[in-house]
Each structure stands twice: as structure tokens, then as C-alpha cells.
CSV table of C-alpha atoms in Angstrom, one decimal:
chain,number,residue,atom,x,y,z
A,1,UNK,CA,0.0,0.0,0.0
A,2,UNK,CA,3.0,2.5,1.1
A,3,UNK,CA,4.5,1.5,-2.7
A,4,UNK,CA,1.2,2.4,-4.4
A,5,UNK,CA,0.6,6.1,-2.3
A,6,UNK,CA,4.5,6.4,-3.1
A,7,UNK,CA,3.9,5.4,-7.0
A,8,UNK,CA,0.9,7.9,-7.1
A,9,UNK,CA,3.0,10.7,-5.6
A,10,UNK,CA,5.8,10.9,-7.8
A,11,UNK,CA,3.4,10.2,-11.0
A,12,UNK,CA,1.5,13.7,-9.3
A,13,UNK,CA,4.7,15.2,-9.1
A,14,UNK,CA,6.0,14.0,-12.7
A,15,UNK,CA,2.8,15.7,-14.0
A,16,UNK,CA,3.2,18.8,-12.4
A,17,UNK,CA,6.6,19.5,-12.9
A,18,UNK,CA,5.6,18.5,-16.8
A,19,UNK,CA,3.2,21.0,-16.9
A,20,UNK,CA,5.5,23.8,-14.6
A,21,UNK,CA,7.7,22.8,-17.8
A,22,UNK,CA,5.6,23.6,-20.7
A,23,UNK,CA,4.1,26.6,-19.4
A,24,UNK,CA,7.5,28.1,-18.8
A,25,UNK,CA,8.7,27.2,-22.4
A,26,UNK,CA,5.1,28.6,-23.8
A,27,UNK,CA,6.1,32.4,-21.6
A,28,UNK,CA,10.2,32.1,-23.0
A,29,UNK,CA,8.5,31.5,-27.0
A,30,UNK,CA,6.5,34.2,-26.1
A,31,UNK,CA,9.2,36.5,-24.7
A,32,UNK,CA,11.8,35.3,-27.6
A,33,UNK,CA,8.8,36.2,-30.3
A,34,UNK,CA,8.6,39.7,-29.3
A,35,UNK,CA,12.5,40.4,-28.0
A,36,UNK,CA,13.5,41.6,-31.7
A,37,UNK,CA,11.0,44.5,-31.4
A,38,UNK,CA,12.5,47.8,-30.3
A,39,UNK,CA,9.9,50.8,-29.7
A,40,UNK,CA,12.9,53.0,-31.1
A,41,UNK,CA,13.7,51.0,-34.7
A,42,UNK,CA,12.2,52.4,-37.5
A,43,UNK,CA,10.8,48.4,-37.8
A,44,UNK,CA,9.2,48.1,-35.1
A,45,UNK,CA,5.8,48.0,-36.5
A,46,UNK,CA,6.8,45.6,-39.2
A,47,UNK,CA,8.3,43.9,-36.4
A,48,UNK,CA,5.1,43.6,-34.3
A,49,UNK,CA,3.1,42.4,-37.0
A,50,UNK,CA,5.6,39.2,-37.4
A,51,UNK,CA,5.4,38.9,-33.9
A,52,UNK,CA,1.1,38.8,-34.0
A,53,UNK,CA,1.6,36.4,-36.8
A,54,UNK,CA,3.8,34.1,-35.0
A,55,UNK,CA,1.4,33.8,-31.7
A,56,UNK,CA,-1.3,32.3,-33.4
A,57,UNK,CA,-0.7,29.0,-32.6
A,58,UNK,CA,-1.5,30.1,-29.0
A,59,UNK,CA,-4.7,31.4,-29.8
A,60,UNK,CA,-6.5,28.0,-29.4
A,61,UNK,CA,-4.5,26.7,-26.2
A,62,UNK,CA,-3.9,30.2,-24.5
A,63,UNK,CA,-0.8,31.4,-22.3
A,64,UNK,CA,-2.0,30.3,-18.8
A,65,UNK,CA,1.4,31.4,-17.6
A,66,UNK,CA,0.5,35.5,-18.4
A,67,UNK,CA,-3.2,34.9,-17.9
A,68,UNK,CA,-4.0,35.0,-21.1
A,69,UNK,CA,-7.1,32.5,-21.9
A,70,UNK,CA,-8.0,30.9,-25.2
A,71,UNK,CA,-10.1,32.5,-27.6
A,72,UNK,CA,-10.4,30.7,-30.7
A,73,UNK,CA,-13.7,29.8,-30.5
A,74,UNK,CA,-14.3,33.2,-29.0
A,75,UNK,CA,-17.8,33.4,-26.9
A,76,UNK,CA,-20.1,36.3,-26.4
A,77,UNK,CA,-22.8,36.0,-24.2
A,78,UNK,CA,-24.6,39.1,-25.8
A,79,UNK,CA,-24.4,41.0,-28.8
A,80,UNK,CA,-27.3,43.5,-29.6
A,81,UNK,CA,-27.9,46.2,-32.1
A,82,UNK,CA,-30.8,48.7,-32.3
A,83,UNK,CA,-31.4,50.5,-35.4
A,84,UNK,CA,-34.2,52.4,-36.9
A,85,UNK,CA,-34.6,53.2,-40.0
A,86,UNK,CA,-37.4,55.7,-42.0
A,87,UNK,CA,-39.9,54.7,-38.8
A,88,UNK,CA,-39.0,51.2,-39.1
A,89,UNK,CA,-36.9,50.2,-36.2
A,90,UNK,CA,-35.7,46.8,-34.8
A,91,UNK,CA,-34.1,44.8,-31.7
A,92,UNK,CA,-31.3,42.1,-32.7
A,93,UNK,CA,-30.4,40.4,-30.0
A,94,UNK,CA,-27.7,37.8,-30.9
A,95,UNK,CA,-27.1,35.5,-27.5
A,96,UNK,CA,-24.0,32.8,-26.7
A,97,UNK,CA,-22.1,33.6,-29.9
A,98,UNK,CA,-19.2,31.6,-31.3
A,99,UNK,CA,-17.0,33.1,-33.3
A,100,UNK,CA,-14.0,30.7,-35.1
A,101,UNK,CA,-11.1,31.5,-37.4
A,102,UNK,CA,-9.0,33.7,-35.1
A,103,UNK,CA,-6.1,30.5,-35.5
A,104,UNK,CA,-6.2,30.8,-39.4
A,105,UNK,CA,-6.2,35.2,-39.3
A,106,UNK,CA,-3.1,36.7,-41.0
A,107,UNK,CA,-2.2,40.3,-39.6
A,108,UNK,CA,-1.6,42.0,-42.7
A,109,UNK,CA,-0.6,45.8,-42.0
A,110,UNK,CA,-0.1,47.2,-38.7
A,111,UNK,CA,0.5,50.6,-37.6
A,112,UNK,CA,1.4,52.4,-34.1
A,113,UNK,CA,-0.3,55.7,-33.2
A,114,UNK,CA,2.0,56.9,-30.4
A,115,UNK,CA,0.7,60.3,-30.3
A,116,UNK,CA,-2.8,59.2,-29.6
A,117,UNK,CA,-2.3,55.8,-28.0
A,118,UNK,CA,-3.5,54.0,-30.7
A,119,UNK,CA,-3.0,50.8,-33.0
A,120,UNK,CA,-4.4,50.5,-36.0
A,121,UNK,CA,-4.2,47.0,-38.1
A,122,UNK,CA,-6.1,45.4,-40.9
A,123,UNK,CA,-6.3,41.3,-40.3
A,124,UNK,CA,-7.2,38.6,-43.2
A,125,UNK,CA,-9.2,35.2,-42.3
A,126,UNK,CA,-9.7,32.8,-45.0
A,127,UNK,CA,-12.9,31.7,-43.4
A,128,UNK,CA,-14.7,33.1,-40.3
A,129,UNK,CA,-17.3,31.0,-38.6
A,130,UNK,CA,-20.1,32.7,-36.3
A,131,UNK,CA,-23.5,30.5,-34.8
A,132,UNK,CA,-25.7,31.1,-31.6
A,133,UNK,CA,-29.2,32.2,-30.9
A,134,UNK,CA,-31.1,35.1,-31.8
A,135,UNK,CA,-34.0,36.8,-31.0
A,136,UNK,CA,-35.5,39.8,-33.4
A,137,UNK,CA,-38.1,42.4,-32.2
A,138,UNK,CA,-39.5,44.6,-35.0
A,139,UNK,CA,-42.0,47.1,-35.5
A,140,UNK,CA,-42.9,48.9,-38.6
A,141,UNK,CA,-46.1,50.8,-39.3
A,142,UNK,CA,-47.4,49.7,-35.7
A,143,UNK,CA,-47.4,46.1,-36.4
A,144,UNK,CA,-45.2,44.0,-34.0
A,145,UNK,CA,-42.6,41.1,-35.3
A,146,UNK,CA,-41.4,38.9,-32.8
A,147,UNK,CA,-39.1,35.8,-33.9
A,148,UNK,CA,-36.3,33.7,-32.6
A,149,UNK,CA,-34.4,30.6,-33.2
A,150,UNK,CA,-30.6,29.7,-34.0
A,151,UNK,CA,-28.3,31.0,-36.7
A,152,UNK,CA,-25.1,30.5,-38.3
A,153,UNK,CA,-22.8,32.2,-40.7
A,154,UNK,CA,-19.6,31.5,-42.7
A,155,UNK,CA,-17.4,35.0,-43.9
A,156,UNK,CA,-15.1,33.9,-46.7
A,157,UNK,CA,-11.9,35.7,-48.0
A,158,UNK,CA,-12.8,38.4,-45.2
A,159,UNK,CA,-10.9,41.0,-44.2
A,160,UNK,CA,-10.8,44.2,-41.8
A,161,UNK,CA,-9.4,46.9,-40.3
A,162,UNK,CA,-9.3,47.3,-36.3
A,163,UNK,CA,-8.3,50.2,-34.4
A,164,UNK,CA,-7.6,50.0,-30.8
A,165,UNK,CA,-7.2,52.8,-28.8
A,166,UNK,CA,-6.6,53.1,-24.6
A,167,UNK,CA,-9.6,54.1,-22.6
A,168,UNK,CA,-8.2,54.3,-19.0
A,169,UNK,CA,-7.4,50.8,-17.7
A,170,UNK,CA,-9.7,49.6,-20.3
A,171,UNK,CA,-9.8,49.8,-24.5
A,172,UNK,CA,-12.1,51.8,-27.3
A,173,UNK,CA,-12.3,48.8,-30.2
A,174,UNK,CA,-13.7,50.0,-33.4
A,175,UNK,CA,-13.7,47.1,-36.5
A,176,UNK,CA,-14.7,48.2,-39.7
A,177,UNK,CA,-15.3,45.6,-43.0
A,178,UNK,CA,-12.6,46.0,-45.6
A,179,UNK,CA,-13.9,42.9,-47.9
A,180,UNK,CA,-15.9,40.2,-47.7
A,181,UNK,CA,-15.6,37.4,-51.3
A,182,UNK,CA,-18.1,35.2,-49.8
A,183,UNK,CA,-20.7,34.7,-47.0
A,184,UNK,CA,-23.5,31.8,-46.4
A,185,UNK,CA,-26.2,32.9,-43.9
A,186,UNK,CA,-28.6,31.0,-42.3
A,187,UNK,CA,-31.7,32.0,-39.9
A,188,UNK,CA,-33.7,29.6,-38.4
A,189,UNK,CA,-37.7,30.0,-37.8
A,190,UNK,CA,-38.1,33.7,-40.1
A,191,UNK,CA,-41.4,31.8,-40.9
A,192,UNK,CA,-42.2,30.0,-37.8
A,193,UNK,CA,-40.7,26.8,-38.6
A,194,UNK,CA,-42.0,26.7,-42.4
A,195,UNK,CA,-40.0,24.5,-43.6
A,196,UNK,CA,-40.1,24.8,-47.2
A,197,UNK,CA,-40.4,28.9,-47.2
A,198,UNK,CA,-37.2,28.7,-44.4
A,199,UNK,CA,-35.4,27.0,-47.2
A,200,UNK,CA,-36.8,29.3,-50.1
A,201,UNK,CA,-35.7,32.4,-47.9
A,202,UNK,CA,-32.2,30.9,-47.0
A,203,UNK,CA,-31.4,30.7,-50.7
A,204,UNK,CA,-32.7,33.9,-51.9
A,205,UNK,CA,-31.0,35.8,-48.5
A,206,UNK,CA,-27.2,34.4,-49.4
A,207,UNK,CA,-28.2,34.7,-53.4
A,208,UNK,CA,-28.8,38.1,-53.1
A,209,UNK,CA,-26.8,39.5,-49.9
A,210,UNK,CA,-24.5,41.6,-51.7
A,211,UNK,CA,-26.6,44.4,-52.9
A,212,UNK,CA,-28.2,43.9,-49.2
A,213,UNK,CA,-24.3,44.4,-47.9
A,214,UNK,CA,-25.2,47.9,-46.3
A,215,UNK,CA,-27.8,46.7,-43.8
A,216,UNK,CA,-25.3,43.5,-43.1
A,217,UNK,CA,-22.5,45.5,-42.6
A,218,UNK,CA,-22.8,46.7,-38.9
A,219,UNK,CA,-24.0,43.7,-37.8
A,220,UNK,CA,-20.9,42.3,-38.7
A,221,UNK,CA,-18.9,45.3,-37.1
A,222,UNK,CA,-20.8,45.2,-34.2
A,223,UNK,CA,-20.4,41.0,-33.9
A,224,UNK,CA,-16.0,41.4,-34.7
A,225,UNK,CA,-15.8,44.9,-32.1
A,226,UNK,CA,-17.9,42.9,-29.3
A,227,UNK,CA,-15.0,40.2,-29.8
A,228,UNK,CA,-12.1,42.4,-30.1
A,229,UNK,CA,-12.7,44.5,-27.1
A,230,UNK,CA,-13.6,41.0,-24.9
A,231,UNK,CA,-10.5,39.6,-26.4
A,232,UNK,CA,-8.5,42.8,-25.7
A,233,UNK,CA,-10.1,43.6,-22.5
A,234,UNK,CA,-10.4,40.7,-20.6
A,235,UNK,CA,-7.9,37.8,-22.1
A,236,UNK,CA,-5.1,40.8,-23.1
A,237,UNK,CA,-5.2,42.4,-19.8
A,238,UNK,CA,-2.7,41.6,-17.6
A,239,UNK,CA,-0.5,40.4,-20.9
A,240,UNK,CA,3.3,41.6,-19.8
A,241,UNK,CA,3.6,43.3,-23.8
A,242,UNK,CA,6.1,45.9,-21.9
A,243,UNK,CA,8.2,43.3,-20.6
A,244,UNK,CA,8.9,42.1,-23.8
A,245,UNK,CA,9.5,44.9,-26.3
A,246,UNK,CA,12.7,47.3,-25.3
A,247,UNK,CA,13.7,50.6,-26.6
């Protein structure tokens, strides 16, 4: 019995030292990745944006040594938008959103605002994946529409342009769409669970989206800043970036 507690012990101890291990090679790739970047080399944005580009294999697993947790799926609990438009207005509330792709992004420009304490970058994902629930409250000309159900959508050759900007000991995120080659949308229960007009309105809705682009557009803004300034805010916030980059 001694033997056996014994044996148990040192496989407890094995593991944790194993995982001591990693975590501490996973905060020295992270430190080596951004040691090159000096705030006073004319490269240095150049230099940051090989460093963003180099983290992405972390995005899925995290950096549990500098508190940084994963976010790719990324989950919002709440997105909602209110608009109104000539007198007609609406409620979209999108609710447990997942949002996947973050792994496959490519930083593609990046620029630092020192003057205003801002960054500015523009990303590329090959494929973005969104899904949750929804809930959509309507009213035009006094009649009420009510409607809810699950949704998903798929951004292809997408790309934007996110500035970030300090807001105390928090962070201002705007996103704005730069291009989007191909999307696939699909709402659940428009016509109460018609199943044959659900699937008529599914195709016309991704047939004809593009000249509808306009009205998608700040949806999507609104879904990728929601996720940006969670990201940002909460994962991003005790990130040691300082202790990294030297002048």
C-alpha cells in the first residue's frame, strides 16, 4: 500500500513539474517572439506584426502562464444592435455567440499611433465562422414582429481593419469591413418553422446578400468589435507586452 501512495505521488509530481515545464517554455516562445521588437527601430511596426503572426498557434491553447485565456472559438454572451430606420426600427439580439477563425487570421498591416495611443491594423481570415441564438423584435407601421431561433454564418476571404485605442485601464475597439468574397447565412424560424419557405428564404437571403451588404455590414462590425474588445479587454489584460518589447 505505502508503494502504491508512493507510485501515485511521484506520477502527481511527474505531471506537475511537466506542466511547470511547458508553461514556462510557452512564456520564453512568447518573450523570444517579441524580443527583436524595439519601440525606437524604425521596424518596429513591421516587427510587431511578425510577432502577431507568429502567436497564433496560442490562440486555441492560451498562455495560462500570463493569464491570457483561449479565444479561438471566441464566446459572447450578448451581442445586440438597435437601429431604426425611416420609422421602421428593430431589436437584434444575438445571445451565446461563437465566433471561429482567429487561429487561421493573417495580420496583414499594422501601424502604431504613439501620439494618440492608438493601434491600427487590418487582419485577413480565410474563413470566419459565427453560430448562436437570436431573438429579433420589429416594428414597422405599428405592427409588431417577434421571432427567434438559432443561426449560423460563414465569412469567406474576409478582411478588416481594427483600431484599438486606450480608454483608462480599459480599450475603445472600433472594427470596420474591408472585404468580404463570400458569406453563407442562415436564420432559423423567419417563418415560424415553415420548412419549405425557411429553405426558399435561406437561398434567396445568401443569393442576393451583396446588394443587401449595407444593412449586413454593422452587424458584422458590431459582432467582430464585441469580440475584439472582450479579447482585448479581458484575455489581453494583464499580458506583460512591456516586458517584452525594449527601446
Amino acid at each position: 500500500m505505502r508503494s502504491l501512495r508512493m507510485l501515485i505521488s511521484i506520477s502527481a509530481l511527474v505531471v506537475c513539474l511537466s506542466q511547470m515545464t511547458k508553461t514556462e517554455r510557452e512564456a520564453l516562445e512568447i518573450e523570444r517572439i517579441f524580443a527583436s521588437c524595439k519601440k525606437t527601430s524604425p521596424d518596429f511596426d513591421g516587427c510587431i506584426k511578425r510577432a502577431f503572426n507568429k502567436v497564433r498557434p496560442f490562440f486555441k491553447i492560451g498562455i495560462p502562464e500570463m493569464g491570457v485565456a483561449p479565444f479561438d472559438p471566441h464566446f459572447a454572451r450578448e451581442v445586440k444592435q438597435v437601429r431604426a430606420i425611416n420609422g421602421v426600427g428593430y431589436t437584434l439580439t444575438l445571445n451565446d455567440v461563437f465566433e471561429r477563425g482567429w487561429s487561421n487570421s493573417v495580420v496583414t498591416k499594422y501601424k502604431t499611433d504613439w501620439e494618440n495611443q492608438r493601434i491600427i491594423y487590418s487582419q485577413y481570415f480565410p474563413e470566419k465562422w459565427l453560430n448562436g441564438d437570436y431573438e429579433f423584435k420589429g416594428d414597422a407601421f405599428g405592427l409588431g414582429v417577434l421571432r427567434s431561433g438559432r443561426w449560423n454564418m460563414t465569412l469567406r476571404d474576409y478582411s478588416q481593419t481594427t483600431r484599438i485605442k486606450r480608454n483608462g485601464t480599459g480599450v475603445d475597439v472600433h472594427v470596420e469591413v474591408d472585404h468580404i468574397g463570400d458569406m453563407e447565412i442562415h436564420v432559423g424560424n423567419l417563418v415560424r418553422g415553415n420548412g419549405i419557405l425557411e429553405r426558399m428564404l435561406d437561398r434567396l437571403i445568401n443569393a442576393t446578400w451583396k446588394p443587401g451588404f449595407a444593412v449586413i455590414r454593422p452587424l458584422i462590425n458590431d459582432l467582430v468589435s464585441t469580440a475584439f474588445t472582450d479579447i482585448w479587454s479581458h484575455s489581453f489584460k494583464d499580458f506583460p507586452l512591456d516586458n517584452f518589447i525594449r527601446d
